[in-house]
Coordinates of C-alpha atoms in Angstrom, one line a residue:
M1 CA 14.2 -1.9 7.3
T2 CA 17.8 -1.5 8.2
D3 CA 19.3 -1.8 4.7
D4 CA 20.1 1.1 2.3
A5 CA 17.2 0.8 -0.1
Y6 CA 16.1 4.4 -1.1
P7 CA 12.7 4.9 0.7
R8 CA 11.0 6.9 -2.0
P9 CA 11.6 5.1 -5.2
Q10 CA 9.9 7.5 -7.6
L11 CA 11.8 10.6 -6.4
R12 CA 15.4 9.5 -5.9
R13 CA 18.3 11.7 -5.1
R14 CA 21.9 10.5 -5.0
R15 CA 22.7 12.1 -1.7
W16 CA 20.8 10.9 1.4
R17 CA 21.4 9.3 4.7
S18 CA 19.3 6.7 6.6
L19 CA 18.6 7.3 10.3
N20 CA 17.4 3.8 10.9
G21 CA 19.3 2.0 13.6
R22 CA 19.6 2.2 17.4
W23 CA 17.6 5.0 19.1
R24 CA 16.9 5.6 22.8
F25 CA 13.3 4.7 23.7
A26 CA 10.8 5.1 26.5
F27 CA 7.1 4.4 27.1
A28 CA 5.0 7.0 28.9
E29 CA 1.7 7.0 30.6
R30 CA -1.4 8.9 29.5
S31 CA -1.1 12.6 30.2
S32 CA -3.7 15.3 30.7
E33 CA -1.2 17.8 29.2
P34 CA -1.8 18.7 25.5
R35 CA 1.8 17.6 24.8
P36 CA 3.5 15.2 27.2
R37 CA 7.0 16.1 28.6
P38 CA 10.0 14.1 27.3
P39 CA 11.5 11.6 29.7
T40 CA 14.5 12.4 31.8
H41 CA 15.5 8.7 31.8
W42 CA 15.7 6.4 28.7
P43 CA 15.2 2.8 29.9
H44 CA 15.3 1.1 26.5
E45 CA 17.1 1.0 23.2
I46 CA 15.0 0.3 20.1
L47 CA 15.9 -0.6 16.5
V48 CA 14.2 1.8 14.2
P49 CA 12.1 1.4 12.1
F50 CA 10.6 -1.7 13.9
A51 CA 7.7 -1.0 16.2
P52 CA 8.1 -1.6 19.9
E53 CA 5.5 -4.4 19.7
S54 CA 7.8 -6.4 17.4
A55 CA 10.5 -8.8 18.5
R56 CA 13.0 -7.3 16.0
S57 CA 12.8 -3.9 17.6
G58 CA 14.5 -5.2 20.8
I59 CA 11.4 -4.2 22.9
G60 CA 8.8 -6.8 22.0
D61 CA 6.2 -5.3 24.3
Q62 CA 2.6 -5.9 23.0
G63 CA 0.8 -4.2 26.0
F64 CA -1.2 -1.0 25.9
H65 CA 1.2 1.9 25.5
P66 CA -0.5 5.0 24.2
I67 CA 2.6 7.2 24.3
C68 CA 6.2 6.5 23.4
W69 CA 9.3 8.6 23.0
Y70 CA 12.4 8.2 20.7
E71 CA 15.7 10.1 20.7
R72 CA 19.1 9.9 18.9
E73 CA 21.9 12.2 17.7
F74 CA 23.3 12.6 14.2
E75 CA 26.3 14.4 12.8
L76 CA 26.2 16.9 10.0
E77 CA 29.6 15.7 8.8
A78 CA 27.8 12.7 7.3
L79 CA 26.0 15.2 5.0
A80 CA 29.2 16.6 3.5
A81 CA 27.3 16.7 0.2
L82 CA 25.8 20.0 1.5
E83 CA 28.9 21.8 0.4
A84 CA 28.7 20.2 -3.0
L85 CA 25.3 21.6 -4.0
E86 CA 26.0 23.8 -6.9
A87 CA 24.3 27.2 -7.5
A88 CA 22.5 27.0 -4.2
E89 CA 22.4 30.3 -2.2
R90 CA 22.0 28.2 0.9
A91 CA 21.6 24.5 1.3
R92 CA 18.6 23.0 3.2
V93 CA 18.3 19.7 5.1
L94 CA 15.1 17.8 4.9
L95 CA 14.0 15.2 7.5
H96 CA 11.7 12.5 6.2
F97 CA 9.5 9.9 8.0
G98 CA 7.9 7.1 6.0
A99 CA 5.2 6.4 8.6
V100 CA 4.6 7.0 12.3
D101 CA 1.5 5.5 13.9
Y102 CA -0.5 7.5 14.8
Q103 CA 0.3 11.1 15.9
A104 CA 3.9 12.4 15.7
C105 CA 5.7 15.5 17.1
V106 CA 9.3 15.9 16.0
W107 CA 12.0 18.1 17.6
V108 CA 15.5 18.9 16.4
N109 CA 17.7 20.5 19.1
D110 CA 14.5 21.2 21.1
V111 CA 12.9 23.1 18.2
L112 CA 9.6 21.7 17.1
V113 CA 10.0 21.0 13.4
A114 CA 6.9 18.8 12.5
E115 CA 3.6 17.5 13.6
H116 CA 1.6 14.9 11.7
E117 CA -1.5 12.8 12.2
G118 CA -2.1 9.6 10.3
G119 CA -0.3 6.3 10.9
H120 CA 0.2 5.1 7.3
T121 CA 1.5 8.2 5.3
P122 CA 4.8 10.1 5.1
F123 CA 5.7 13.6 6.2
S124 CA 8.8 15.8 6.0
A125 CA 10.3 18.8 7.6
D126 CA 12.9 21.4 6.6
I127 CA 15.1 21.3 9.7
T128 CA 17.8 23.7 8.5
E129 CA 17.0 26.5 11.0
A130 CA 17.0 24.1 13.9
L131 CA 20.5 22.8 13.3
T132 CA 23.5 23.9 15.2
A133 CA 26.8 24.9 13.6
E134 CA 28.9 22.4 15.5
G135 CA 28.5 19.2 17.5
P136 CA 25.9 16.4 17.3
Q137 CA 22.3 17.3 16.4
R138 CA 19.6 15.9 18.7
L139 CA 16.5 14.4 17.2
R140 CA 13.5 13.5 19.4
V141 CA 10.1 12.0 18.4
L142 CA 6.9 11.8 20.3
A143 CA 4.4 9.2 19.1
I144 CA 0.8 9.1 20.4
D145 CA -1.3 6.1 19.5
D146 CA -4.3 5.3 21.7
P147 CA -4.9 1.5 21.5
A148 CA -8.6 1.9 22.3
D149 CA -9.4 4.6 19.8
L150 CA -11.7 3.1 17.1
E151 CA -12.2 6.5 15.4
K152 CA -8.8 6.4 13.7
P153 CA -7.8 4.4 10.6
R154 CA -6.1 1.3 12.1
G155 CA -6.7 -1.6 9.8
K156 CA -6.1 -5.0 11.4
Q157 CA -4.6 -3.6 14.6
D158 CA -6.5 -5.2 17.5
W159 CA -8.2 -3.1 20.2
R160 CA -8.0 -6.1 22.6
L161 CA -4.9 -6.8 24.6
E162 CA -4.4 -10.2 22.9
P163 CA -5.0 -10.7 19.1
H164 CA -8.3 -12.4 18.4
G165 CA -10.2 -13.6 15.3
I166 CA -8.9 -11.8 12.2
W167 CA -7.2 -9.0 14.2
Y168 CA -3.4 -8.7 14.8
P169 CA -0.9 -7.1 17.2
R170 CA -0.8 -3.3 17.3
T171 CA 1.9 -1.1 15.6
T172 CA 2.9 2.0 17.6
G173 CA 5.3 4.7 16.6
I174 CA 7.9 4.7 13.9
W175 CA 7.5 1.8 11.5
Q176 CA 9.0 3.0 8.2
T177 CA 12.4 4.5 7.3
V178 CA 13.6 7.8 8.7
W179 CA 16.1 9.6 6.6
L180 CA 18.0 12.9 5.9
E181 CA 18.3 14.6 2.5
P182 CA 20.3 17.7 1.6
V183 CA 18.7 20.0 -1.1
G184 CA 19.3 23.4 -2.5
A185 CA 17.4 26.6 -1.6
T186 CA 14.9 25.6 -4.3
Y187 CA 14.1 22.0 -4.9
L188 CA 11.7 19.5 -6.5
R189 CA 9.1 18.5 -3.8
Q190 CA 6.8 16.2 -5.7
L191 CA 6.3 14.6 -9.1
R192 CA 3.2 13.0 -10.7
W193 CA 3.0 10.8 -13.8
T194 CA -0.3 10.0 -15.5
P195 CA -0.1 7.8 -18.7
N196 CA -2.6 8.0 -21.5
I197 CA -2.2 5.2 -24.0
E198 CA -5.2 6.4 -26.1
H199 CA -3.1 9.5 -27.1
W200 CA 0.2 7.7 -26.5
E201 CA 1.4 10.4 -24.1
I202 CA 2.4 10.8 -20.4
A203 CA 1.2 13.7 -18.3
F204 CA 4.0 15.1 -16.1
S205 CA 3.5 17.4 -13.1
A206 CA 6.3 18.8 -10.9
F207 CA 5.9 20.9 -7.8
L208 CA 8.7 23.0 -6.3
A209 CA 9.5 24.1 -2.8
G210 CA 11.9 26.7 -1.3
L211 CA 12.9 30.1 -2.8
E212 CA 11.0 31.3 -5.8
D213 CA 12.9 32.4 -8.8
P214 CA 11.7 33.6 -12.3
D215 CA 14.6 31.9 -14.1
L216 CA 13.8 28.3 -13.4
R217 CA 13.3 25.4 -15.9
I218 CA 12.8 21.7 -15.5
G219 CA 14.5 19.2 -17.9
V220 CA 12.9 15.8 -18.5
V221 CA 14.6 12.9 -20.3
L222 CA 12.5 9.7 -20.7
R223 CA 14.2 6.5 -21.9
V224 CA 13.7 2.7 -22.1
G225 CA 17.2 1.2 -21.9
E226 CA 19.4 3.2 -24.3
R227 CA 16.4 4.4 -26.3
I228 CA 15.4 8.0 -25.7
L229 CA 11.6 8.6 -25.9
A230 CA 11.6 12.3 -25.1
S231 CA 14.0 15.0 -24.0
D232 CA 12.4 18.4 -23.2
T233 CA 12.8 21.4 -21.0
Y234 CA 9.9 23.4 -19.5
A235 CA 9.6 26.8 -17.9
V236 CA 8.5 26.8 -14.2
V237 CA 5.4 28.9 -13.7
G238 CA 4.1 29.6 -10.2
G239 CA 6.4 26.9 -8.7
E240 CA 4.8 24.2 -10.9
V241 CA 5.1 22.5 -14.3
H242 CA 2.3 20.6 -16.0
R243 CA 2.9 19.1 -19.4
R244 CA 1.7 16.3 -21.6
I245 CA 4.7 14.5 -23.1
G246 CA 3.7 13.1 -26.5
L247 CA 5.6 10.0 -27.6
S248 CA 6.1 8.7 -31.2
D249 CA 3.2 6.3 -31.6
P250 CA 4.2 3.2 -33.6
G251 CA 0.5 2.6 -34.4
I252 CA 0.7 -1.2 -34.8
D253 CA -0.1 -3.3 -31.7
D254 CA 2.9 -5.5 -31.9
Y255 CA 5.2 -2.5 -31.8
R256 CA 3.1 -0.7 -29.2
N257 CA 3.2 -3.7 -26.9
E258 CA 6.9 -3.4 -26.5
L259 CA 6.3 -0.2 -24.5
L260 CA 3.1 -1.1 -22.6
W261 CA 3.4 -2.2 -18.9
S262 CA 1.6 -5.4 -17.8
P263 CA 2.4 -8.2 -15.4
E264 CA 3.6 -10.2 -18.4
S265 CA 5.8 -7.4 -19.7
P266 CA 6.5 -4.8 -17.0
T267 CA 8.3 -2.2 -19.1
L268 CA 9.3 0.8 -17.1
I269 CA 10.2 4.2 -18.6
E270 CA 13.1 5.7 -16.7
A271 CA 13.1 9.4 -16.1
H272 CA 15.9 11.8 -15.4
I273 CA 14.8 15.1 -14.0
T274 CA 16.8 18.2 -13.5
L275 CA 15.9 21.6 -12.0
L276 CA 17.9 24.4 -13.8
K277 CA 18.6 28.0 -12.8
G278 CA 20.3 30.1 -15.4
G279 CA 21.6 26.9 -17.1
L280 CA 23.0 25.5 -13.8
I281 CA 21.6 22.3 -12.2
I282 CA 20.4 23.0 -8.7
D283 CA 18.4 19.8 -8.2
E284 CA 18.6 16.4 -9.9
L285 CA 16.7 13.2 -9.4
E286 CA 15.7 9.9 -10.9
S287 CA 12.1 8.6 -11.3
Y288 CA 10.1 6.3 -13.6
T289 CA 6.7 5.8 -15.1
A290 CA 5.0 3.4 -17.5
L291 CA 2.5 3.3 -20.3
R292 CA -0.5 1.5 -18.7
S293 CA -4.2 1.9 -18.6
I294 CA -7.0 0.3 -16.5
G295 CA -10.7 0.5 -17.3
A296 CA -14.0 -1.3 -17.4
R297 CA -16.5 -1.9 -20.2
R298 CA -19.4 -4.4 -20.8
E299 CA -18.7 -6.3 -17.5
K300 CA -15.0 -6.7 -18.3
I301 CA -12.0 -5.2 -16.6
L302 CA -9.6 -3.9 -19.3
L303 CA -5.8 -3.6 -19.0
N304 CA -4.3 -1.5 -21.8
G305 CA -7.7 -1.5 -23.5
R306 CA -8.1 -5.3 -23.6
P307 CA -10.1 -7.7 -21.4
Y308 CA -7.8 -8.9 -18.6
P309 CA -9.0 -11.3 -15.9
L310 CA -7.6 -10.4 -12.5
H311 CA -6.2 -13.3 -10.6
L312 CA -5.3 -11.9 -7.2
V313 CA -4.3 -13.1 -3.7
L314 CA -5.2 -11.2 -0.6
D315 CA -2.0 -10.0 1.3
Q316 CA -2.1 -8.7 4.9
G317 CA 1.6 -7.5 4.7
Y318 CA 2.7 -8.8 8.2
W319 CA 5.8 -10.7 9.3
P320 CA 6.1 -12.6 12.6
E321 CA 9.1 -10.9 14.0
T322 CA 8.6 -7.4 12.5
L323 CA 4.8 -7.0 12.2
M324 CA 3.9 -4.4 9.5
T325 CA 7.5 -3.5 8.8
A326 CA 9.3 -5.8 6.3
P327 CA 12.4 -7.4 7.7
S328 CA 14.3 -6.0 4.7
D329 CA 13.9 -4.8 1.1
A330 CA 14.8 -8.2 0.0
A331 CA 11.8 -9.6 1.9
L332 CA 9.4 -7.2 0.1
K333 CA 10.9 -8.2 -3.3
R334 CA 10.5 -11.9 -2.3
D335 CA 6.8 -11.4 -1.5
V336 CA 6.3 -10.0 -5.0
E337 CA 8.3 -12.9 -6.5
L338 CA 6.2 -15.5 -4.5
A339 CA 2.9 -14.0 -5.6
R340 CA 4.0 -14.3 -9.2
A341 CA 5.4 -17.8 -8.7
M342 CA 1.9 -18.9 -7.4
G343 CA 0.5 -17.8 -10.8
F344 CA -1.3 -14.7 -9.5
N345 CA -1.0 -11.5 -11.5
G346 CA -1.9 -9.2 -8.7
V347 CA -2.4 -8.7 -4.9
R348 CA -5.0 -7.0 -2.8
K349 CA -3.1 -5.3 0.0
H350 CA -5.6 -5.8 2.7
Q351 CA -6.2 -3.1 5.3
K352 CA -2.7 -1.8 5.0
I353 CA -0.9 1.0 3.1
E354 CA 2.2 -0.8 2.0
D355 CA 5.7 0.4 2.1
P356 CA 6.6 2.2 -1.2
R357 CA 9.4 -0.3 -1.7
Y358 CA 6.9 -3.0 -2.1
L359 CA 5.1 -1.0 -4.8
Y360 CA 8.5 -0.4 -6.4
W361 CA 9.1 -4.2 -6.7
A362 CA 5.6 -4.7 -8.0
D363 CA 6.3 -2.1 -10.7
V364 CA 9.6 -3.6 -11.6
L365 CA 8.6 -7.3 -11.5
G366 CA 5.0 -6.9 -12.8
L367 CA 2.3 -7.4 -10.2
L368 CA -1.0 -5.5 -10.1
V369 CA -2.0 -4.0 -6.7
F370 CA -5.3 -3.0 -5.1
G371 CA -4.7 0.0 -2.8
E372 CA -7.0 -0.3 0.2
M373 CA -7.5 2.1 3.1
P374 CA -7.2 0.8 6.6
S375 CA -10.5 1.1 8.3
A376 CA -11.7 3.0 11.3
Y377 CA -14.5 1.2 13.2
R378 CA -16.7 3.9 14.5
F379 CA -18.9 6.1 12.3
T380 CA -18.5 9.6 13.5
A381 CA -17.7 13.0 12.0
K382 CA -14.2 12.7 13.5
S383 CA -13.5 9.2 12.1
I384 CA -14.6 10.3 8.6
E385 CA -12.5 13.5 8.8
R386 CA -9.4 11.5 9.8
T387 CA -10.0 8.8 7.1
L388 CA -10.6 11.4 4.5
R389 CA -7.4 13.3 5.3
E390 CA -5.2 10.2 5.4
W391 CA -6.8 8.7 2.2
T392 CA -6.0 11.9 0.4
E393 CA -2.4 11.5 1.5
V394 CA -2.3 7.9 0.4
I395 CA -3.4 8.7 -3.1
E396 CA -0.9 11.6 -3.3
R397 CA 1.9 9.3 -2.3
D398 CA 1.1 6.3 -4.6
V399 CA -0.7 7.8 -7.6
S400 CA 2.2 7.4 -10.0
H401 CA 2.9 3.7 -9.4
P402 CA 1.9 1.7 -12.5
C403 CA 1.2 -1.4 -10.4
I404 CA -1.8 0.2 -8.6
V405 CA -5.0 -0.4 -10.7
I406 CA -7.9 -0.1 -8.2
W407 CA -8.5 2.0 -5.1
V408 CA -10.6 0.6 -2.2
P409 CA -11.6 3.2 0.4
F410 CA -14.0 0.9 2.4
N411 CA -14.1 -2.9 3.1
E412 CA -17.2 -4.8 4.3
S413 CA -18.8 -1.7 5.6
W414 CA -16.1 -1.4 8.3
G415 CA -16.4 2.1 9.7
V416 CA -19.7 2.7 8.0
P417 CA -22.0 0.2 9.7
E418 CA -25.7 -0.1 9.0
L419 CA -25.4 1.1 5.4
P420 CA -28.8 0.0 4.3
N421 CA -30.4 2.0 7.1
V422 CA -28.2 5.0 7.7
P423 CA -28.2 7.6 4.9
P424 CA -25.2 9.5 6.2
A425 CA -23.1 6.3 6.0
R426 CA -24.2 5.7 2.4
D427 CA -23.3 9.3 1.6
A428 CA -19.9 8.8 3.1
V429 CA -19.1 5.8 0.9
A430 CA -20.4 7.7 -2.2
A431 CA -18.4 10.8 -1.2
F432 CA -15.2 8.8 -0.9
Y433 CA -15.8 7.1 -4.3
H434 CA -16.3 10.4 -6.0
L435 CA -13.4 12.1 -4.2
T436 CA -11.1 9.2 -5.2
K437 CA -12.3 9.5 -8.8
T438 CA -11.6 13.3 -8.6
L439 CA -8.1 12.9 -7.2
D440 CA -7.2 10.1 -9.6
P441 CA -9.6 9.7 -12.6
S442 CA -7.2 7.3 -14.3
R443 CA -8.1 4.2 -12.1
L444 CA -11.1 2.2 -11.0
V445 CA -12.6 2.5 -7.6
I446 CA -14.5 -0.1 -5.5
G447 CA -16.4 2.1 -3.1
N448 CA -17.2 -0.6 -0.5
D449 CA -15.7 -4.1 -1.1
G450 CA -17.6 -7.3 -0.2
W451 CA -21.2 -6.3 0.0
E452 CA -23.6 -3.4 0.3
S453 CA -22.3 -1.7 -2.8
T454 CA -23.3 1.8 -3.6
A455 CA -21.2 4.0 -5.9
T456 CA -18.6 1.7 -7.5
D457 CA -16.8 0.8 -10.7
V458 CA -16.5 -2.8 -9.7
I459 CA -18.8 -4.9 -7.6
G460 CA -16.8 -7.0 -5.2
I461 CA -18.3 -10.1 -3.5
H462 CA -17.0 -12.0 -0.5
D463 CA -18.1 -15.6 -0.3
Y464 CA -16.2 -18.2 1.8
D465 CA -18.2 -21.3 0.7
N466 CA -15.5 -23.9 0.1
D467 CA -17.5 -26.3 -2.0
P468 CA -16.5 -25.9 -5.7
E469 CA -19.8 -27.2 -6.9
H470 CA -21.7 -24.6 -4.9
V471 CA -19.5 -21.9 -6.6
R472 CA -20.3 -23.3 -10.1
V473 CA -24.0 -23.3 -9.4
R474 CA -24.1 -19.9 -7.7
Y475 CA -21.9 -18.1 -10.2
G476 CA -21.9 -20.2 -13.4
P477 CA -22.3 -18.9 -16.9
E478 CA -26.1 -19.5 -16.9
V479 CA -26.6 -17.1 -14.0
K480 CA -27.6 -13.6 -14.9
P481 CA -25.6 -10.9 -13.1
Q482 CA -28.7 -9.0 -11.9
E483 CA -30.0 -12.1 -10.2
V484 CA -26.9 -12.3 -8.1
V485 CA -26.0 -8.6 -7.3
D486 CA -29.5 -7.2 -7.0
R487 CA -31.3 -10.1 -5.2
R488 CA -28.8 -12.3 -3.5
W489 CA -27.5 -11.9 0.1
T490 CA -24.0 -12.9 1.3
G491 CA -23.1 -13.2 4.9
G492 CA -26.5 -11.9 5.8
R493 CA -25.8 -8.7 3.7
L494 CA -27.2 -7.3 0.5
L495 CA -24.8 -7.1 -2.3
T496 CA -26.1 -3.9 -3.7
L497 CA -28.2 -1.3 -1.9
D498 CA -31.5 0.2 -3.0
G499 CA -31.0 2.9 -5.6
Y500 CA -27.6 1.3 -6.8
P501 CA -28.6 -1.6 -9.1
H502 CA -26.1 -3.4 -11.3
R503 CA -25.3 -1.1 -14.2
G504 CA -23.0 -3.4 -16.2
Q505 CA -20.0 -3.0 -13.8
P506 CA -17.5 -6.0 -13.8
I507 CA -18.1 -8.4 -10.9
M508 CA -15.2 -9.9 -8.9
L509 CA -15.1 -12.5 -6.2
T510 CA -12.7 -10.3 -4.1
E511 CA -12.5 -12.7 -1.1
F512 CA -12.9 -16.5 -1.1
G513 CA -11.0 -19.5 0.1
G514 CA -9.5 -19.0 3.6
I515 CA -8.7 -22.7 4.0
A516 CA -6.6 -23.3 7.2
Y517 CA -3.9 -25.9 7.4
T518 CA -1.6 -26.2 10.4
P519 CA 0.7 -29.3 10.2
R520 CA 3.6 -27.6 12.1
H521 CA 4.1 -26.9 15.7
D522 CA 4.5 -23.1 15.3
L523 CA 0.7 -22.8 15.5
N524 CA -1.7 -25.3 17.2
E525 CA -4.9 -26.2 15.5
E526 CA -6.9 -25.1 18.6
D527 CA -5.3 -21.7 18.5
S528 CA -5.6 -21.1 14.7
W529 CA -8.3 -19.7 12.7
G530 CA -9.7 -20.1 9.1
Y531 CA -13.0 -20.3 7.2
S532 CA -12.6 -24.1 6.7
R533 CA -9.9 -26.6 7.4
A534 CA -7.8 -29.3 5.7
K535 CA -6.4 -32.2 7.6
S536 CA -3.5 -33.2 5.4
A537 CA -1.2 -31.7 2.8
A538 CA -2.8 -33.7 0.0
E539 CA -6.3 -32.5 1.1
Y540 CA -5.2 -28.9 1.4
E541 CA -3.7 -29.0 -2.1
R542 CA -6.9 -30.5 -3.6
M543 CA -9.2 -28.1 -1.7
C544 CA -7.3 -25.0 -2.8
C545 CA -6.7 -26.0 -6.4
E546 CA -10.3 -27.2 -7.0
L547 CA -11.8 -24.1 -5.4
I548 CA -9.6 -21.8 -7.4
S549 CA -10.3 -23.7 -10.6
A550 CA -14.1 -23.4 -10.0
V551 CA -13.9 -19.7 -9.3
R552 CA -11.6 -19.1 -12.4
T553 CA -14.1 -20.8 -14.7
A554 CA -17.3 -19.2 -13.2
G555 CA -18.9 -17.1 -16.0
L556 CA -19.9 -14.3 -13.7
F557 CA -16.5 -13.0 -12.6
S558 CA -14.0 -10.7 -14.2
G559 CA -11.5 -11.6 -11.6
Y560 CA -11.0 -13.0 -8.2
C561 CA -8.9 -12.6 -5.0
Y562 CA -8.0 -15.7 -2.9
T563 CA -7.6 -15.4 0.9
Q564 CA -4.8 -15.4 1.6
F565 CA -1.1 -15.1 0.8
A566 CA 0.5 -16.1 4.1
D567 CA -0.5 -17.2 7.6
T568 CA -0.7 -14.1 9.7
F569 CA -0.6 -14.8 13.5
Q570 CA -3.6 -16.8 14.5
E571 CA -5.0 -16.7 11.0
A572 CA -3.7 -20.0 9.5
N573 CA -5.4 -19.8 6.1
G574 CA -2.4 -18.7 4.1
L575 CA -1.0 -20.4 1.1
L576 CA 2.4 -19.9 2.7
F577 CA 3.4 -20.3 6.3
A578 CA 4.2 -17.0 8.1
D579 CA 7.9 -17.5 7.3
R580 CA 6.8 -17.7 3.6
T581 CA 7.5 -21.5 3.3
P582 CA 4.9 -22.9 0.8
K583 CA 2.2 -25.2 2.1
L584 CA 1.7 -26.8 -1.3
P585 CA 3.7 -27.1 -4.4
L586 CA 3.7 -23.7 -6.0
A587 CA 3.8 -25.2 -9.5
S588 CA 0.5 -27.0 -8.8
L589 CA -1.1 -23.8 -7.5
A590 CA 0.1 -21.8 -10.4
K591 CA -1.5 -24.3 -12.8
A592 CA -4.8 -24.0 -11.1
V593 CA -4.6 -20.2 -11.1
R594 CA -3.6 -20.1 -14.8
G595 CA -6.1 -22.8 -15.8
E596 CA -3.5 -25.3 -16.9
R597 CA -3.9 -29.0 -16.6
R598 CA -2.3 -30.5 -13.5
R599 CA -1.9 -33.8 -11.7
M600 CA -3.7 -34.0 -8.3
P601 CA -2.0 -36.0 -5.5
G602 CA -2.5 -39.7 -5.9
Q603 CA -3.2 -39.5 -9.6
P604 CA -1.0 -41.5 -12.0
L605 CA 1.7 -39.8 -14.0

């Protein structure tokens, strides 16, 4: 994105500078050297943070390019705020990358300042010692992303030259915001918020970086609007603070509900954080949290302790001109608004770790999110190690967002094939489930979504039968859960594996629909893809709404996820065209999603 939206919404400082914009750019061939040499000639200019495969980048080359280079200069005068940092023995300058796919090496003035592996997670570097006293500072980035490597988490990025089936163009190199941030010699590196509505409290953790000092304290002020909920100061011990902030519990539900976060009432608690040394502020930032819980009991999903049906839409998170990078912060906000306008109370972000700005708008506007790990496609020790490392970074980045309610480390056994027959693959899914619960015990986890469930809090089923009557018979109120999940096959796959019978977990239809409709010239019917197809706008509206209504009223499910939000390249099964124009009246769709009476096309008023 090229606008000035702060890239890290839950740890915001007032002083920062975006480095998005025009950079020098060059592709490079494969090299036998451990680290390729930088180019002597820069044939291209690229618009960061858009990937070179995208049209918006100015490159638009979707060929196989395993290595690319970036370079630009920046002036320190733009960081005049360095001189304004009070009580700092010496100021530091941090360089942040939202995401670089897949391996990145970063130099400032020919000094290597950072190396990172993982295409969906952020990394930072203290570049202070690499800066020169005068003149422009030179920043250079090497990105290595082998298009044929199936052992790395890559999600929907195609390994073929041309996108096919349900796979999309690749994303190479920088695809999220790059920015600079001045801080003091000691600064706040990370925050974590964990609400607990049973005890009406919020757990707060803060982690410092830089010079250690025995005389450090952290101040926390929590407020909703003008109402202060808490104002405390805590001593820093060992570079960390861990406290449970108890709030005044009103006791009665009507009063409590004013503070609880939900899609219907997304109340956020604003947080002002200060780092103090001897009474002087040496770091200051803004954050937010919310009072919200997610759980499961007696085959129901609970939001804030009450049964809450999940009505989700599957969202790939791609745009035609910019691929995985949103065209702007306004585009991310608009996607959240559109999902809500369709009547959905949540999205399943499919095979993509979304930009934090999307999660911010989901927090602000009220939209539940499933966080799903992009898959690798080979099952090897290397692929599991890579996925494990990156998944850990994903949880660390997003754990404080109220909108995220369920983690999904695996989808449809991608990356762990032959689960019924390969014990190490089953062990991997179970290991990721338990690791995720260890890193974040406050949320639910679907170990492997779609089929072949092992360790899981929710059993997800994928079923693309588009006949509403079949859905009613297959999943109706008279059907016992054990008959479905322990005995039935879907897509030629078992729903649960031996040794993992249904234990009362909620059951969701986490993929269904996929009805294609292509009336416009931007995608020919012969070149488009879907699980079924409508021939007219009226037929499309009827098929979508009747299928959603059948699933919504099926007695077996605690929730569902319709495929999908928007057309994505050759996949023409979106409720919206790729440019986010609706294919059917959103009011009609919203009534089907919410279970309201509606008039079908052709029916009298």
